[in-house]
């Protein structure tokens, strides 16, 4: 099973009050680079990063890393469009979708989802979840769902397709990291205080 990690980093950080969350400092490196390294260290065959067209600093943050950069020219169209751009032309058997604003996801978490996919070959999707069973990220989708994903529009991401295939989805308990994304300066302040 060939797996490509799809790191979605095409958003506008619109709730950050002028700050760019993908450039927030994580142990001395920008968040975007930290997330890409996490993906590169996981049990995947390739890493593809979806970026907006106008952020040179994002490209610079990925400098020297063995990732494929795909530009979402219409990044204002929302998460679903970023996902479509990332999946376009992908020849892997499955895509491991990772959102760039979830700094608590570790390589171990990603590997658990990949391992679960190998253990459940009939599952069309797998999702990280918290320990109560609430579904979150990362999300792995098999190639059988790629064309369905391509029909999505707006800012819903993969949710409509995942809802349709709930019975064919396996939840992988990884803990609170599955649900924690940082969208606002307050989110970041709270996260840093907790660390």
CSV table of C-alpha atoms in Angstrom, one decimal:
chain,number,residue,atom,x,y,z
A,1,UNK,CA,0.0,0.0,0.0
A,2,UNK,CA,1.6,3.3,-1.2
A,3,UNK,CA,0.6,6.2,1.0
A,4,UNK,CA,1.1,9.9,0.4
A,5,UNK,CA,0.8,12.3,3.3
A,6,UNK,CA,-1.2,15.3,2.2
A,7,UNK,CA,-0.3,18.3,4.3
A,8,UNK,CA,-3.0,20.9,3.8
A,9,UNK,CA,-1.5,24.4,4.4
A,10,UNK,CA,-3.5,26.5,1.9
A,11,UNK,CA,-5.6,28.6,4.3
A,12,UNK,CA,-5.4,32.3,5.0
A,13,UNK,CA,-5.0,32.4,8.8
A,14,UNK,CA,-8.0,34.7,8.7
A,15,UNK,CA,-8.7,34.3,12.5
A,16,UNK,CA,-5.1,35.1,13.6
A,17,UNK,CA,-5.5,38.9,13.7
A,18,UNK,CA,-2.8,39.5,11.1
A,19,UNK,CA,-0.4,36.8,12.3
A,20,UNK,CA,0.4,33.8,10.1
A,21,UNK,CA,-0.2,30.7,12.1
A,22,UNK,CA,1.9,28.5,9.8
A,23,UNK,CA,4.9,30.6,10.7
A,24,UNK,CA,4.3,30.4,14.5
A,25,UNK,CA,7.4,29.2,16.3
A,26,UNK,CA,7.4,25.5,17.4
A,27,UNK,CA,10.7,24.6,19.2
A,28,UNK,CA,12.7,27.0,17.0
A,29,UNK,CA,11.1,26.2,13.6
A,30,UNK,CA,8.0,27.5,11.9
A,31,UNK,CA,4.8,25.4,12.4
A,32,UNK,CA,4.6,24.5,8.7
A,33,UNK,CA,8.2,23.1,8.7
A,34,UNK,CA,7.5,21.2,11.9
A,35,UNK,CA,4.4,19.6,10.5
A,36,UNK,CA,6.2,18.7,7.2
A,37,UNK,CA,9.0,17.0,9.2
A,38,UNK,CA,6.4,15.1,11.2
A,39,UNK,CA,4.9,13.8,8.0
A,40,UNK,CA,8.3,12.9,6.5
A,41,UNK,CA,9.2,10.9,9.6
A,42,UNK,CA,5.9,8.9,9.3
A,43,UNK,CA,5.5,5.5,7.6
A,44,UNK,CA,4.5,7.1,4.3
A,45,UNK,CA,6.0,7.0,0.8
A,46,UNK,CA,5.8,10.7,-0.1
A,47,UNK,CA,4.7,14.0,1.3
A,48,UNK,CA,2.7,16.5,-0.7
A,49,UNK,CA,2.1,20.0,0.7
A,50,UNK,CA,-0.7,22.3,-0.6
A,51,UNK,CA,0.2,26.0,-0.3
A,52,UNK,CA,-1.5,29.2,-1.3
A,53,UNK,CA,0.1,31.0,-4.3
A,54,UNK,CA,1.2,34.2,-2.6
A,55,UNK,CA,3.2,33.1,0.5
A,56,UNK,CA,6.9,33.0,-0.3
A,57,UNK,CA,7.6,32.6,3.4
A,58,UNK,CA,5.8,29.2,3.4
A,59,UNK,CA,8.0,27.9,0.6
A,60,UNK,CA,11.0,29.1,2.5
A,61,UNK,CA,9.8,27.3,5.6
A,62,UNK,CA,9.9,24.1,3.6
A,63,UNK,CA,13.4,24.7,2.1
A,64,UNK,CA,15.6,21.6,1.9
A,65,UNK,CA,12.8,19.2,2.8
A,66,UNK,CA,11.9,16.3,0.4
A,67,UNK,CA,8.3,17.4,-0.1
A,68,UNK,CA,6.3,18.0,-3.2
A,69,UNK,CA,4.7,21.5,-3.2
A,70,UNK,CA,1.3,21.9,-5.0
A,71,UNK,CA,0.0,25.4,-5.3
A,72,UNK,CA,-3.7,26.0,-4.7
A,73,UNK,CA,-4.3,29.0,-7.0
A,74,UNK,CA,-7.8,29.5,-5.7
A,75,UNK,CA,-7.0,29.1,-1.9
A,76,UNK,CA,-9.9,31.4,-1.1
A,77,UNK,CA,-12.4,28.7,-2.1
A,78,UNK,CA,-11.9,26.8,1.1
A,79,UNK,CA,-10.6,23.6,2.5
A,80,UNK,CA,-12.4,21.3,0.1
A,81,UNK,CA,-10.7,23.0,-2.8
A,82,UNK,CA,-7.3,22.6,-1.1
A,83,UNK,CA,-8.1,18.9,-0.7
A,84,UNK,CA,-9.1,18.6,-4.4
A,85,UNK,CA,-5.8,20.3,-5.5
A,86,UNK,CA,-3.8,18.0,-3.2
A,87,UNK,CA,-5.5,14.8,-4.5
A,88,UNK,CA,-5.4,15.8,-8.2
A,89,UNK,CA,-3.1,13.4,-10.1
A,90,UNK,CA,-2.2,11.5,-7.0
A,91,UNK,CA,-1.2,7.9,-7.9
A,92,UNK,CA,-0.9,6.5,-4.3
A,93,UNK,CA,-3.2,3.8,-3.0
A,94,UNK,CA,-4.2,6.1,-0.1
A,95,UNK,CA,-3.8,9.7,1.1
A,96,UNK,CA,-3.1,10.6,4.7
A,97,UNK,CA,-4.7,14.0,5.2
A,98,UNK,CA,-2.9,16.2,7.8
A,99,UNK,CA,-4.0,19.7,8.7
A,100,UNK,CA,-1.1,22.0,9.2
A,101,UNK,CA,-2.7,23.8,12.2
A,102,UNK,CA,-2.7,20.7,14.5
A,103,UNK,CA,0.7,20.8,16.2
A,104,UNK,CA,0.0,18.0,18.7
A,105,UNK,CA,-0.2,15.3,16.0
A,106,UNK,CA,3.0,13.3,16.2
A,107,UNK,CA,4.7,10.9,13.8
A,108,UNK,CA,3.5,8.1,16.2
A,109,UNK,CA,-0.1,9.3,15.7
A,110,UNK,CA,0.2,9.2,11.9
A,111,UNK,CA,1.9,5.8,12.0
A,112,UNK,CA,-1.0,4.4,14.1
A,113,UNK,CA,-3.5,5.4,11.4
A,114,UNK,CA,-1.3,3.9,8.6
A,115,UNK,CA,-0.9,0.7,10.6
A,116,UNK,CA,-4.7,0.5,11.2
A,117,UNK,CA,-5.2,0.9,7.4
A,118,UNK,CA,-3.0,-2.1,6.8
A,119,UNK,CA,-4.9,-4.1,9.5
A,120,UNK,CA,-8.3,-3.1,8.0
A,121,UNK,CA,-7.9,-3.5,4.2
A,122,UNK,CA,-11.6,-3.1,3.5
A,123,UNK,CA,-12.0,0.2,5.3
A,124,UNK,CA,-12.4,3.1,2.8
A,125,UNK,CA,-11.4,5.7,5.4
A,126,UNK,CA,-9.6,5.8,8.8
A,127,UNK,CA,-9.7,8.6,11.3
A,128,UNK,CA,-7.8,9.6,14.4
A,129,UNK,CA,-10.1,10.0,17.3
A,130,UNK,CA,-10.0,11.0,20.9
A,131,UNK,CA,-10.4,8.3,23.6
A,132,UNK,CA,-14.1,8.9,23.8
A,133,UNK,CA,-14.5,8.0,20.1
A,134,UNK,CA,-15.0,11.5,18.7
A,135,UNK,CA,-13.6,11.5,15.2
A,136,UNK,CA,-10.9,13.9,14.2
A,137,UNK,CA,-7.6,13.9,12.4
A,138,UNK,CA,-5.5,12.7,10.7
A,139,UNK,CA,-7.8,11.2,8.1
A,140,UNK,CA,-6.7,8.5,5.7
A,141,UNK,CA,-8.8,7.9,2.5
A,142,UNK,CA,-8.2,5.1,0.0
A,143,UNK,CA,-8.0,5.7,-3.7
A,144,UNK,CA,-11.6,4.5,-4.1
A,145,UNK,CA,-12.8,7.8,-2.5
A,146,UNK,CA,-10.5,10.2,-4.5
A,147,UNK,CA,-13.1,10.8,-7.3
A,148,UNK,CA,-15.8,11.4,-4.8
A,149,UNK,CA,-13.6,13.9,-2.9
A,150,UNK,CA,-13.1,15.8,-6.2
A,151,UNK,CA,-16.8,16.7,-6.2
A,152,UNK,CA,-16.6,18.6,-2.9
A,153,UNK,CA,-16.9,22.4,-2.7
A,154,UNK,CA,-16.7,25.0,0.0
A,155,UNK,CA,-15.0,24.8,3.4
A,156,UNK,CA,-16.2,21.5,4.6
A,157,UNK,CA,-13.1,19.5,3.8
A,158,UNK,CA,-13.8,15.8,3.5
A,159,UNK,CA,-16.7,15.7,5.9
A,160,UNK,CA,-19.6,15.1,3.5
A,161,UNK,CA,-17.8,12.1,1.9
A,162,UNK,CA,-16.7,10.8,5.3
A,163,UNK,CA,-20.3,11.0,6.5
A,164,UNK,CA,-21.5,9.0,3.5
A,165,UNK,CA,-18.9,6.3,4.2
A,166,UNK,CA,-19.2,6.2,8.0
A,167,UNK,CA,-20.0,2.5,8.0
A,168,UNK,CA,-16.7,1.8,6.1
A,169,UNK,CA,-14.6,4.1,8.4
A,170,UNK,CA,-12.4,2.8,11.2
A,171,UNK,CA,-11.6,5.1,14.1
A,172,UNK,CA,-8.1,5.0,15.5
A,173,UNK,CA,-7.9,6.2,19.1
A,174,UNK,CA,-4.9,8.6,19.5
A,175,UNK,CA,-6.1,11.0,22.2
A,176,UNK,CA,-6.9,14.7,22.4
A,177,UNK,CA,-4.4,15.6,19.6
A,178,UNK,CA,-7.0,14.3,17.1
A,179,UNK,CA,-9.2,17.3,17.8
A,180,UNK,CA,-6.9,20.1,18.7
A,181,UNK,CA,-6.3,22.7,16.0
A,182,UNK,CA,-5.1,26.3,16.7
A,183,UNK,CA,-6.9,29.0,14.8
A,184,UNK,CA,-6.7,32.1,16.9
A,185,UNK,CA,-4.0,33.9,19.0
A,186,UNK,CA,-6.0,32.8,22.1
A,187,UNK,CA,-5.7,29.2,21.0
A,188,UNK,CA,-2.0,29.6,20.6
A,189,UNK,CA,-1.5,31.4,24.0
A,190,UNK,CA,-3.5,28.6,25.8
A,191,UNK,CA,-1.5,25.9,24.0
A,192,UNK,CA,1.8,27.4,24.8
A,193,UNK,CA,0.8,27.9,28.5
A,194,UNK,CA,-0.2,24.2,28.7
A,195,UNK,CA,3.1,23.1,27.2
